[in-house]
Each structure stands twice: as C-alpha cells, then as structure tokens.
Amino acid sequence: MKNILITGGAGFIGSHVVRLFVNKYPHYKIINLDKLTYAGNLANLKDIENKPNYEFVKADIVDEDTLMAIFDAYRFEGVIHLAAESHVDRSISNPKEFIMTNIVGTVNLLNAARSIWKENYSGKRFYHISTDEVYGSLGDEGKFLETTPYDPRSPYSASKASSDHLVRAYNHTFGLPVVISNCSNNYGPFQFPEKLVPLCINNIRHNRTLPVYGEGSNIRDWLYVEDHAKAIDLIFHSGGDGETYNIGGNNEWTNLNLVRKLCEIMDRKLGREAGSSEKLITFVKDRAGHDFRYAIDSTKLQNELGWRPEAKFDEGFEKTIEWYLSNQTWLDDVTSGNYTRYYDGMYKNR
Ligand code: NAD
Ligand code: TDX
C-alpha cells in the first residue's frame, strides 16, 4: 500500500478530497494530517473514518520536529497539501497566523519531503493546493491564466502566493517533483459558516441579517467542491512535473445576485413567503482591500487533462442548500463551538 499524505483533510475541501481518495483508491493508505483548528472538524469524515485505508493524525504543520518524525514513520510517496488558514477576513484581523501556517508550515512540509525522498524522486509527488486570489483583482474584463503575474492584495493571498513561490523554488533548486493548482471559490457541503454561502444559509435559518460587503458588486467565480476534488485527483495522477493548473467554474456571480438567489431557494425550501429572506440583506462596511473580481481560465486543465466541471450551478447550489438544511445539527455544532470543546478534551493528554 502506498502511503499518501493529505494535509488539512478535516477542513472543507480537504474532507472531500480525503473521501474521494479513500473510496476510489483502496490500494492507497490515506493519512489525513490536521491540526483541527476551528475550521477542522472530524465530523466531516464520519462516513469513511473506519475504512482500513484511512488514518487520522493530529499535528500542526508549523511544528517542524513532529512533522519530520511523522514523515520518517510513514515514508509518504505523495503529499497533497491543503492545510491552511483560509479566511480572508481573519487574515485582516490576525495576519501572523497566516504567515505561520501558510508559509512556514508549507516550507516545513517541503523540507520533510526532501529529507525522506533524498533525491530519489521516482514515483514521488508534492502537490500544493492554492487559490486564484494570488493573481490579484480583475476589472470587468479578462480572466486569470497560469501565466498571469502574481499580485496578492490581502495577507491571506500574500501568504498563499509566498507558499506557491516556495514550492516552485524547491522544484527549480532541488528538483523536488511538485505540481500546483489555483482554484476559484468553492461551494458545497461542510464549508465553515464564516464563508459567504454557509453564513447566509445559517443566518436565514435564524432570521438574522445577511451582511453584504459594500454594494455587493464584487464578483466571484463559483465551483462545486466535488468538481475541485476531481480536478485534484486528475492533477495528482496526470499533471506534469513543475506545472501549474488553474481550476474554475466559468460561473461568475456578483455577491448580491448570489445572495438573492440563495434567498429565493431558501424561501421555497423553508416554506416562507417569497421575498421574505431577501429583506434580511443588509449592506455593511466593505472588506478592507476587497478584491473586485476573480475569474479563472481553466483551458489548460481542460485541454491537457480533459477536466470539465460536472455540476451544473443550479443543481449544485440547490443540492448544497439542501445539504445544510438536512444537516442542521452539523451547523448548530460548528456555530456553537461544541465540537472544538470536544476535541480540546479528547486530545488534551496527547
Ligand atoms: P478550511 O479552512 O475549511 O480548512 C483548512 C484545514 O486546515 C482545517 O481542517 C484546519 O484544521 C487545517 N489546518 C489549519 N492550520 C493547520 C496547521 N497549522 N497544521 C495542520 N492543519 C492545519 O479551508 P478550505 O476552504 O478547505 O481550503 C483548503 C485549501 O484550499 C487551502 O489551502 C485554501 O487556500 C485552498 N483554496 C480554498 C478555496 C475555497 O473556496 N475554500 C478556493 C481555492 C483554494
Ligand atoms: O459576510 C460576508 N459578506 C460578504 O459580502 C462574507 C463572509 C463575504 N462577503 C463577500 C466577500 C467576497 O467578495 O463575499 C465574497 C466571498 O467571500 P468569502 O466567502 O469570504 O470568500 P473569498 O474572500 O472570496 O475567498 C474564498 O475563495 C478563495 C475562500 O475563503 C478562500 O480560501 C479561497 O482561496
């Protein structure tokens, strides 16, 4: 059995990647390494936690010695690195955490991989998962290509850009076999309700206001999370050494229109009068340095590796809302902090 490390597997996207790999590749042993920050939740993986080819290891990628010991013990042949501090607003209030996890943590992983592979790189791969935000902000026209110069503008995107540069530098300088992908905004089940879509679903449920930053005119390109996970599978197995692939949904929405669509679906599903959720929309102070528009050109991934987003937006979005409404205990637990208290107790003496 090949040991494959997935970092950040208890988070939103990571849990979908872990589930896909555990179910699809019984000959891989998937080791999910996660610190279980506020965003990491093992309840996201309940359905696969007892599979024989899955193991969870609680660790912090900033802790270099522990990481080295884990790499020594498991001798991973592949690394898929998703662990990160991922919320832009938190990076504005506390940038340092982002520097530590996203930059120092990534360097620690690169060093650990180098140290066990010892330049015997055959069959090895270090896959770094990144974001479209590293390219900066677009005006009304154009899309991000793999060749678009980096122009990160928030502490989050600057930390991700920095980690991307380091991953490429380890490929160029040390020959480490790496691949990188940069993806647009994901939506789907298990996303922590600080991000726009689950936050609004949760607030509508409780009849709370829906905070739309500025005028709601900023634009994001939305992709169903399972389509991202499938792209990661494809790139991990078939991507070229040292290559970068953009992943996107070709599906742009202004924040206001997206929230309005959400309101319309929620009214229908909750049996409320049409238009009642929309009344909860409240325009609030804009995010500092708020990027205007992201849009991804994923032609390279489509032409070279044959990837296509499978989920139609209407269906994926409706399915996502349905999931949150059918899993209200999950939402209640993560918003009440029950699960962090539970893990604090569970791992106190380890
Ligand atoms: P998330 O915040 O939901 O999950 C992050 C996970 O990383 C959590 O399980 C957390 O416990 C873990 N983690 C954080 N710090 C850690 C540390 N120091 N050591 C070990 N584990 C740690 O994030 P997400 O939205 O699932 O994003 C996953 C990755 O995909 C990130 O690298 C992010 O930059 C990237 N990405 C996200 C999106 C998106 O729309 N969410 C889009 C493009 C790229
Ligand atoms: O309450 C809100 N009101 C609002 O108007 C929140 C939380 C967000 N917004 C706006 C800001 C953005 O323009 O909605 C848009 C989406 O915001 P987020 O869900 O915070 O995502 P974003 O900042 O676009 O970043 C996301 O996509 C790229 C992920 O969080 C990143 O991890 C990923 O790299």
Short mmCIF file of C-alpha atoms and ligand atoms in Angstrom, two decimals:
data_model
loop_
_atom_site.label_atom_id
_atom_site.label_comp_id
_atom_site.label_asym_id
_atom_site.label_seq_id
_atom_site.Cartn_x
_atom_site.Cartn_y
_atom_site.Cartn_z
CA MET A 1 0.00 0.00 0.00
CA LYS A 2 1.28 3.47 -0.90
CA ASN A 3 1.14 5.98 1.94
CA ILE A 4 -0.33 9.27 0.71
CA LEU A 5 -0.41 12.31 2.99
CA ILE A 6 -3.32 14.75 2.75
CA THR A 7 -2.92 17.83 4.95
CA GLY A 8 -5.97 19.81 6.07
CA GLY A 9 -8.24 16.82 5.39
CA ALA A 10 -10.63 17.75 8.21
CA GLY A 11 -11.45 21.07 6.54
CA PHE A 12 -13.97 21.89 3.84
CA ILE A 13 -12.20 20.95 0.59
CA GLY A 14 -9.77 18.55 2.26
CA SER A 15 -12.61 16.37 3.57
CA HIS A 16 -13.99 15.96 0.04
CA VAL A 17 -10.52 15.06 -1.27
CA VAL A 18 -9.93 12.54 1.54
CA ARG A 19 -13.34 10.92 0.93
CA LEU A 20 -12.72 10.68 -2.83
CA PHE A 21 -9.26 9.14 -2.41
CA VAL A 22 -10.22 6.70 0.38
CA ASN A 23 -13.19 5.38 -1.63
CA LYS A 24 -11.52 5.38 -5.04
CA TYR A 25 -8.05 4.07 -4.17
CA PRO A 26 -8.22 1.10 -1.76
CA HIS A 27 -4.53 0.41 -2.51
CA TYR A 28 -3.56 3.82 -1.07
CA LYS A 29 -3.32 4.37 2.65
CA ILE A 30 -4.61 7.93 3.13
CA ILE A 31 -3.12 9.71 6.12
CA ASN A 32 -5.07 12.83 6.99
CA LEU A 33 -2.84 15.21 8.96
CA ASP A 34 -4.72 18.11 10.52
CA LYS A 35 -4.28 20.42 13.48
CA LEU A 36 -8.06 20.65 13.97
CA THR A 37 -8.23 24.41 14.17
CA TYR A 38 -11.68 25.97 14.44
CA ALA A 39 -12.08 25.04 10.72
CA GLY A 40 -11.10 21.38 11.06
CA ASN A 41 -13.90 19.01 12.01
CA LEU A 42 -13.65 15.22 12.01
CA ALA A 43 -17.44 15.02 11.78
CA ASN A 44 -16.87 15.92 8.10
CA LEU A 45 -15.39 12.42 7.63
CA LYS A 46 -17.74 10.24 9.70
CA ASP A 47 -18.67 8.09 6.69
CA ILE A 48 -15.10 6.95 5.98
CA GLU A 49 -13.39 7.15 9.37
CA ASN A 50 -13.44 3.36 9.92
CA LYS A 51 -12.16 2.37 6.47
CA PRO A 52 -8.97 0.27 6.65
CA ASN A 53 -7.09 2.56 4.24
CA TYR A 54 -7.70 5.73 6.29
CA GLU A 55 -5.87 7.12 9.28
CA PHE A 56 -6.07 10.46 11.08
CA VAL A 57 -3.01 12.10 12.63
CA LYS A 58 -3.46 15.25 14.69
CA ALA A 59 -0.47 17.53 14.11
CA ASP A 60 0.49 21.12 13.36
CA ILE A 61 2.49 21.68 10.15
CA VAL A 62 4.28 24.55 11.90
CA ASP A 63 5.82 22.02 14.31
CA GLU A 64 8.89 21.01 12.31
CA ASP A 65 10.16 18.21 14.59
CA THR A 66 6.82 16.44 14.84
CA LEU A 67 6.37 16.71 11.09
CA MET A 68 9.80 15.20 10.43
CA ALA A 69 9.05 12.30 12.80
CA ILE A 70 5.73 11.65 11.02
CA PHE A 71 7.43 11.65 7.59
CA ASP A 72 10.11 9.29 8.92
CA ALA A 73 7.49 6.89 10.27
CA TYR A 74 5.12 6.85 7.27
CA ARG A 75 7.57 7.32 4.33
CA PHE A 76 4.88 9.05 2.21
CA GLU A 77 5.14 8.65 -1.56
CA GLY A 78 2.79 11.52 -2.26
CA VAL A 79 1.72 14.69 -0.47
CA ILE A 80 -1.45 16.67 -1.22
CA HIS A 81 -1.19 19.87 0.79
CA LEU A 82 -4.42 21.68 1.63
CA ALA A 83 -3.85 22.71 5.26
CA ALA A 84 -4.07 26.47 5.53
CA GLU A 85 -5.64 29.38 7.28
CA SER A 86 -8.20 30.15 4.59
CA HIS A 87 -10.45 33.05 5.57
CA VAL A 88 -9.57 36.47 4.15
CA ASP A 89 -11.35 38.41 6.92
CA ARG A 90 -9.39 36.57 9.63
CA SER A 91 -6.16 37.35 7.76
CA ILE A 92 -7.02 41.03 8.04
CA SER A 93 -7.55 40.85 11.80
CA ASN A 94 -4.68 38.42 12.51
CA PRO A 95 -2.10 38.13 9.67
CA LYS A 96 0.59 36.34 11.70
CA GLU A 97 -1.29 33.04 11.95
CA PHE A 98 -1.46 33.01 8.14
CA ILE A 99 2.29 33.56 7.81
CA MET A 100 2.99 30.71 10.22
CA THR A 101 0.68 28.06 8.79
CA ASN A 102 0.59 29.02 5.11
CA ILE A 103 4.27 29.93 4.65
CA VAL A 104 6.31 28.33 7.46
CA GLY A 105 4.06 25.25 7.50
CA THR A 106 4.49 24.76 3.74
CA VAL A 107 8.28 25.10 3.99
CA ASN A 108 8.30 22.53 6.79
CA LEU A 109 6.41 20.08 4.56
CA LEU A 110 8.75 20.73 1.63
CA ASN A 111 11.77 20.11 3.87
CA ALA A 112 10.28 16.94 5.32
CA ALA A 113 9.52 15.59 1.82
CA ARG A 114 13.05 16.42 0.65
CA SER A 115 14.55 14.77 3.68
CA ILE A 116 12.81 11.39 3.21
CA TRP A 117 12.94 11.29 -0.60
CA LYS A 118 16.67 12.12 -0.65
CA GLU A 119 16.67 12.96 -4.37
CA ASN A 120 15.19 9.59 -5.21
CA TYR A 121 12.16 11.23 -6.74
CA SER A 122 10.82 8.43 -8.91
CA GLY A 123 7.07 7.95 -8.27
CA LYS A 124 7.03 10.81 -5.75
CA ARG A 125 4.91 13.94 -5.93
CA PHE A 126 4.31 17.05 -3.78
CA TYR A 127 1.00 18.67 -4.76
CA HIS A 128 0.33 22.16 -3.41
CA ILE A 129 -3.27 23.40 -3.43
CA SER A 130 -3.60 27.13 -3.97
CA THR A 131 -6.08 29.83 -4.86
CA ASP A 132 -6.97 32.25 -7.65
CA GLU A 133 -6.52 35.12 -5.16
CA VAL A 134 -2.73 35.08 -5.71
CA TYR A 135 -3.32 36.73 -9.11
CA GLY A 136 -4.91 39.82 -7.55
CA SER A 137 -8.07 41.52 -8.68
CA LEU A 138 -9.60 41.80 -12.18
CA GLY A 139 -11.58 44.67 -13.69
CA ASP A 140 -14.69 43.99 -15.77
CA GLU A 141 -12.77 42.11 -18.48
CA GLY A 142 -10.36 39.18 -18.75
CA LYS A 143 -9.61 36.04 -16.75
CA PHE A 144 -6.66 34.68 -14.79
CA LEU A 145 -4.30 32.44 -16.76
CA GLU A 146 -1.48 30.31 -15.32
CA THR A 147 0.89 32.97 -16.71
CA THR A 148 -0.85 35.95 -15.06
CA PRO A 149 1.71 37.73 -12.84
CA TYR A 150 1.13 37.35 -9.12
CA ASP A 151 -0.39 40.40 -7.39
CA PRO A 152 -1.73 39.29 -3.99
CA ARG A 153 -3.50 42.02 -2.05
CA SER A 154 -4.62 40.54 1.28
CA PRO A 155 -2.48 38.91 3.98
CA TYR A 156 -4.22 35.62 3.08
CA SER A 157 -3.44 35.82 -0.64
CA ALA A 158 0.08 37.12 0.05
CA SER A 159 0.75 34.12 2.29
CA LYS A 160 -0.61 31.72 -0.36
CA ALA A 161 1.43 33.44 -3.09
CA SER A 162 4.52 33.15 -0.94
CA SER A 163 3.94 29.43 -0.43
CA ASP A 164 3.39 28.94 -4.19
CA HIS A 165 6.74 30.66 -4.88
CA LEU A 166 8.50 28.46 -2.34
CA VAL A 167 7.03 25.29 -3.83
CA ARG A 168 8.26 26.34 -7.30
CA ALA A 169 11.66 27.29 -5.85
CA TYR A 170 12.06 23.80 -4.34
CA ASN A 171 11.25 22.33 -7.75
CA HIS A 172 13.73 24.59 -9.53
CA THR A 173 16.53 24.48 -6.97
CA PHE A 174 16.28 20.96 -5.54
CA GLY A 175 14.38 19.14 -8.28
CA LEU A 176 11.55 18.30 -5.88
CA PRO A 177 8.68 16.89 -8.03
CA VAL A 178 5.88 19.38 -7.46
CA VAL A 179 2.62 20.38 -9.04
CA ILE A 180 0.38 23.34 -8.13
CA SER A 181 -3.23 24.24 -8.80
CA ASN A 182 -5.02 27.55 -8.26
CA CYS A 183 -8.77 27.30 -7.85
CA SER A 184 -11.67 29.75 -7.71
CA ASN A 185 -14.29 29.99 -4.92
CA ASN A 186 -15.74 26.64 -3.88
CA TYR A 187 -19.26 25.98 -2.59
CA GLY A 188 -20.73 22.77 -1.20
CA PRO A 189 -21.33 20.72 1.96
CA PHE A 190 -19.06 21.01 5.04
CA GLN A 191 -17.90 24.61 4.47
CA PHE A 192 -17.35 26.50 7.70
CA PRO A 193 -20.16 29.08 8.13
CA GLU A 194 -17.87 32.08 8.19
CA LYS A 195 -17.72 31.96 4.37
CA LEU A 196 -20.43 33.73 2.36
CA VAL A 197 -22.66 30.81 1.28
CA PRO A 198 -23.00 28.80 4.52
CA LEU A 199 -23.03 32.02 6.57
CA CYS A 200 -26.08 33.25 4.68
CA ILE A 201 -27.80 29.85 4.85
CA ASN A 202 -27.30 29.76 8.61
CA ASN A 203 -28.44 33.36 9.08
CA ILE A 204 -31.58 32.88 7.01
CA ARG A 205 -32.39 29.83 9.13
CA HIS A 206 -32.24 32.04 12.24
CA ASN A 207 -33.83 35.10 10.60
CA ARG A 208 -30.62 37.05 11.11
CA THR A 209 -29.35 39.78 8.79
CA LEU A 210 -27.27 38.87 5.73
CA PRO A 211 -24.16 41.10 5.74
CA VAL A 212 -23.28 42.04 2.15
CA TYR A 213 -19.99 43.93 1.96
CA GLY A 214 -20.02 47.31 0.18
CA GLU A 215 -22.63 47.35 -2.57
CA GLY A 216 -22.49 43.62 -3.24
CA SER A 217 -21.00 44.27 -6.69
CA ASN A 218 -17.80 42.22 -6.19
CA ILE A 219 -17.64 39.17 -8.41
CA ARG A 220 -16.54 35.60 -7.65
CA ASP A 221 -16.32 32.52 -9.92
CA TRP A 222 -18.06 29.62 -8.12
CA LEU A 223 -17.17 25.93 -8.45
CA TYR A 224 -18.85 22.91 -6.79
CA VAL A 225 -16.39 21.45 -4.29
CA GLU A 226 -16.62 17.89 -5.67
CA ASP A 227 -15.51 19.19 -9.07
CA HIS A 228 -12.46 20.68 -7.35
CA ALA A 229 -11.76 17.34 -5.64
CA LYS A 230 -11.99 15.53 -9.00
CA ALA A 231 -9.59 18.05 -10.56
CA ILE A 232 -7.17 17.44 -7.68
CA ASP A 233 -7.35 13.68 -8.29
CA LEU A 234 -6.64 14.19 -12.00
CA ILE A 235 -3.77 16.63 -11.47
CA PHE A 236 -2.20 14.50 -8.74
CA HIS A 237 -2.11 11.49 -11.06
CA SER A 238 -1.64 13.06 -14.51
CA GLY A 239 -0.36 16.62 -14.07
CA GLY A 240 3.07 17.49 -15.46
CA ASP A 241 6.07 17.89 -13.16
CA GLY A 242 6.56 21.52 -12.14
CA GLU A 243 3.30 22.54 -13.85
CA THR A 244 0.54 24.83 -12.64
CA TYR A 245 -3.16 24.34 -13.46
CA ASN A 246 -5.97 26.83 -12.98
CA ILE A 247 -9.30 25.34 -11.86
CA GLY A 248 -12.54 27.31 -12.17
CA GLY A 249 -16.25 27.02 -12.71
CA ASN A 250 -16.69 29.59 -15.51
CA ASN A 251 -19.53 30.74 -13.32
CA GLU A 252 -19.34 34.38 -12.25
CA TRP A 253 -21.80 35.99 -9.85
CA THR A 254 -21.93 39.33 -8.11
CA ASN A 255 -22.21 38.74 -4.37
CA LEU A 256 -25.59 40.46 -4.29
CA ASN A 257 -27.06 38.29 -7.05
CA LEU A 258 -25.68 35.15 -5.44
CA VAL A 259 -27.22 36.06 -2.07
CA ARG A 260 -30.52 36.90 -3.78
CA LYS A 261 -30.56 33.51 -5.48
CA LEU A 262 -29.84 31.86 -2.15
CA CYS A 263 -32.72 33.78 -0.54
CA GLU A 264 -35.13 32.67 -3.26
CA ILE A 265 -34.21 28.99 -2.85
CA MET A 266 -34.28 29.19 0.95
CA ASP A 267 -37.78 30.78 0.95
CA ARG A 268 -39.01 27.93 -1.21
CA LYS A 269 -37.36 25.21 0.88
CA LEU A 270 -38.41 26.66 4.23
CA GLY A 271 -41.96 27.30 3.03
CA ARG A 272 -41.61 31.04 3.69
CA GLU A 273 -43.31 33.75 1.69
CA ALA A 274 -41.37 34.63 -1.49
CA GLY A 275 -39.17 37.69 -0.85
CA SER A 276 -39.01 37.30 2.94
CA SER A 277 -35.33 36.23 3.17
CA GLU A 278 -34.24 38.99 0.80
CA LYS A 279 -35.46 41.52 3.37
CA LEU A 280 -32.63 40.27 5.62
CA ILE A 281 -29.96 41.60 3.22
CA THR A 282 -28.01 44.39 4.93
CA PHE A 283 -25.24 46.34 3.24
CA VAL A 284 -22.31 46.65 5.64
CA LYS A 285 -18.88 48.29 5.63
CA ASP A 286 -16.73 46.88 2.84
CA ARG A 287 -13.88 44.42 3.49
CA ALA A 288 -10.56 46.30 3.63
CA GLY A 289 -8.77 45.95 0.29
CA HIS A 290 -11.70 43.96 -1.12
CA ASP A 291 -10.69 42.40 -4.48
CA PHE A 292 -13.26 43.36 -7.11
CA ARG A 293 -13.39 40.35 -9.40
CA TYR A 294 -11.91 36.87 -9.76
CA ALA A 295 -12.40 34.74 -12.88
CA ILE A 296 -10.42 31.68 -13.88
CA ASP A 297 -9.49 30.47 -17.34
CA SER A 298 -9.14 26.69 -16.96
CA THR A 299 -8.46 25.96 -20.66
CA LYS A 300 -5.09 24.35 -19.89
CA LEU A 301 -6.62 21.82 -17.47
CA GLN A 302 -9.47 21.14 -19.89
CA ASN A 303 -7.27 20.71 -22.98
CA GLU A 304 -4.31 18.90 -21.44
CA LEU A 305 -6.00 16.68 -18.84
CA GLY A 306 -9.61 16.58 -20.08
CA TRP A 307 -11.17 18.02 -16.89
CA ARG A 308 -14.66 19.57 -17.04
CA PRO A 309 -16.79 20.86 -14.17
CA GLU A 310 -19.61 18.31 -13.97
CA ALA A 311 -22.06 20.02 -11.61
CA LYS A 312 -24.47 22.44 -13.23
CA PHE A 313 -24.60 25.51 -10.99
CA ASP A 314 -28.39 25.45 -10.41
CA GLU A 315 -28.27 21.81 -9.38
CA GLY A 316 -25.07 22.07 -7.31
CA PHE A 317 -26.30 25.17 -5.47
CA GLU A 318 -29.71 23.67 -4.72
CA LYS A 319 -28.05 20.42 -3.56
CA THR A 320 -25.73 22.42 -1.30
CA ILE A 321 -28.59 24.32 0.35
CA GLU A 322 -30.49 21.06 0.75
CA TRP A 323 -27.44 19.53 2.47
CA TYR A 324 -27.17 22.33 5.05
CA LEU A 325 -30.91 22.12 5.77
CA SER A 326 -30.71 18.35 6.21
CA ASN A 327 -27.64 18.69 8.44
CA GLN A 328 -28.72 21.41 10.83
CA THR A 329 -27.05 19.61 13.76
CA TRP A 330 -23.71 19.98 11.95
CA LEU A 331 -24.38 23.72 11.54
CA ASP A 332 -25.50 24.08 15.16
CA ASP A 333 -22.43 22.21 16.42
CA VAL A 334 -19.89 24.25 14.47
CA THR A 335 -21.55 27.54 15.27
CA SER A 336 -21.91 26.75 18.97
CA GLY A 337 -18.31 25.63 19.30
CA ASN A 338 -19.38 22.26 20.73
CA TYR A 339 -17.01 20.37 18.53
CA THR A 340 -13.91 22.41 19.43
CA ARG A 341 -14.61 21.85 23.12
CA TYR A 342 -14.98 18.15 22.34
CA TYR A 343 -11.57 17.96 20.61
CA ASP A 344 -9.88 20.02 23.31
CA GLY A 345 -10.96 17.35 25.79
CA MET A 346 -10.23 14.40 23.52
CA TYR A 347 -6.68 15.41 22.66
CA LYS A 348 -5.74 17.14 25.92
CA ASN A 349 -3.30 14.46 27.03
CA ARG A 350 -1.75 13.51 23.66
P1 NAD B 1 -10.60 25.24 5.61
O1 NAD B 1 -10.27 26.45 6.41
O2 NAD B 1 -12.00 24.75 5.57
O3 NAD B 1 -9.72 24.01 6.13
C1 NAD B 1 -8.35 24.14 6.43
C2 NAD B 1 -7.91 22.90 7.21
O4 NAD B 1 -6.51 23.05 7.52
C3 NAD B 1 -8.64 22.71 8.55
O5 NAD B 1 -9.02 21.36 8.70
C4 NAD B 1 -7.60 23.11 9.59
O6 NAD B 1 -7.75 22.43 10.82
C5 NAD B 1 -6.31 22.72 8.88
N1 NAD B 1 -5.16 23.48 9.39
C6 NAD B 1 -5.07 24.82 9.56
N2 NAD B 1 -3.87 25.16 10.08
C7 NAD B 1 -3.17 24.00 10.23
C8 NAD B 1 -1.87 23.69 10.72
N3 NAD B 1 -1.06 24.65 11.16
N4 NAD B 1 -1.48 22.41 10.70
C9 NAD B 1 -2.30 21.41 10.26
N5 NAD B 1 -3.55 21.65 9.82
C10 NAD B 1 -3.98 22.93 9.79
O7 NAD B 1 -10.04 25.53 4.16
P2 NAD B 1 -10.61 25.12 2.72
O8 NAD B 1 -11.57 26.13 2.28
O9 NAD B 1 -10.98 23.70 2.74
O10 NAD B 1 -9.28 25.31 1.85
C11 NAD B 1 -8.36 24.25 1.70
C12 NAD B 1 -7.22 24.70 0.81
O11 NAD B 1 -7.74 25.08 -0.47
C13 NAD B 1 -6.46 25.92 1.34
O12 NAD B 1 -5.10 25.74 1.07
C14 NAD B 1 -7.04 27.08 0.55
O13 NAD B 1 -6.09 28.11 0.42
C15 NAD B 1 -7.36 26.42 -0.76
N6 NAD B 1 -8.46 27.02 -1.55
C16 NAD B 1 -9.69 27.21 -0.98
C17 NAD B 1 -10.74 27.71 -1.76
C18 NAD B 1 -12.13 27.90 -1.20
O14 NAD B 1 -13.01 28.41 -1.89
N7 NAD B 1 -12.42 27.50 0.02
C19 NAD B 1 -10.51 28.03 -3.10
C20 NAD B 1 -9.23 27.84 -3.63
C21 NAD B 1 -8.22 27.32 -2.84
O1 TDX B 2 -20.33 38.13 5.26
C1 TDX B 2 -19.81 38.24 4.13
N1 TDX B 2 -20.30 39.18 3.25
C2 TDX B 2 -19.78 39.38 2.00
O2 TDX B 2 -20.25 40.23 1.25
C3 TDX B 2 -18.70 37.42 3.71
C4 TDX B 2 -18.11 36.39 4.63
C5 TDX B 2 -18.20 37.63 2.45
N2 TDX B 2 -18.70 38.59 1.62
C6 TDX B 2 -18.12 38.76 0.28
C7 TDX B 2 -16.62 38.84 0.23
C8 TDX B 2 -16.28 38.17 -1.08
O3 TDX B 2 -16.36 39.11 -2.15
O4 TDX B 2 -18.46 37.57 -0.45
C9 TDX B 2 -17.38 37.13 -1.27
C10 TDX B 2 -16.97 35.73 -0.84
O5 TDX B 2 -16.37 35.85 0.44
P1 TDX B 2 -15.72 34.59 1.20
O6 TDX B 2 -16.74 33.51 1.27
O7 TDX B 2 -15.11 35.10 2.45
O8 TDX B 2 -14.63 34.12 0.14
P2 TDX B 2 -13.40 34.88 -0.56
O9 TDX B 2 -12.94 36.02 0.25
O10 TDX B 2 -13.81 35.16 -1.98
O11 TDX B 2 -12.30 33.72 -0.52
C11 TDX B 2 -12.65 32.34 -0.80
O12 TDX B 2 -12.27 31.96 -2.11
C12 TDX B 2 -10.89 31.81 -2.37
C13 TDX B 2 -12.01 31.40 0.22
O13 TDX B 2 -12.37 31.81 1.53
C14 TDX B 2 -10.50 31.35 0.07
O14 TDX B 2 -9.95 30.40 0.97
C15 TDX B 2 -10.21 30.92 -1.36
O15 TDX B 2 -8.83 30.92 -1.56
#
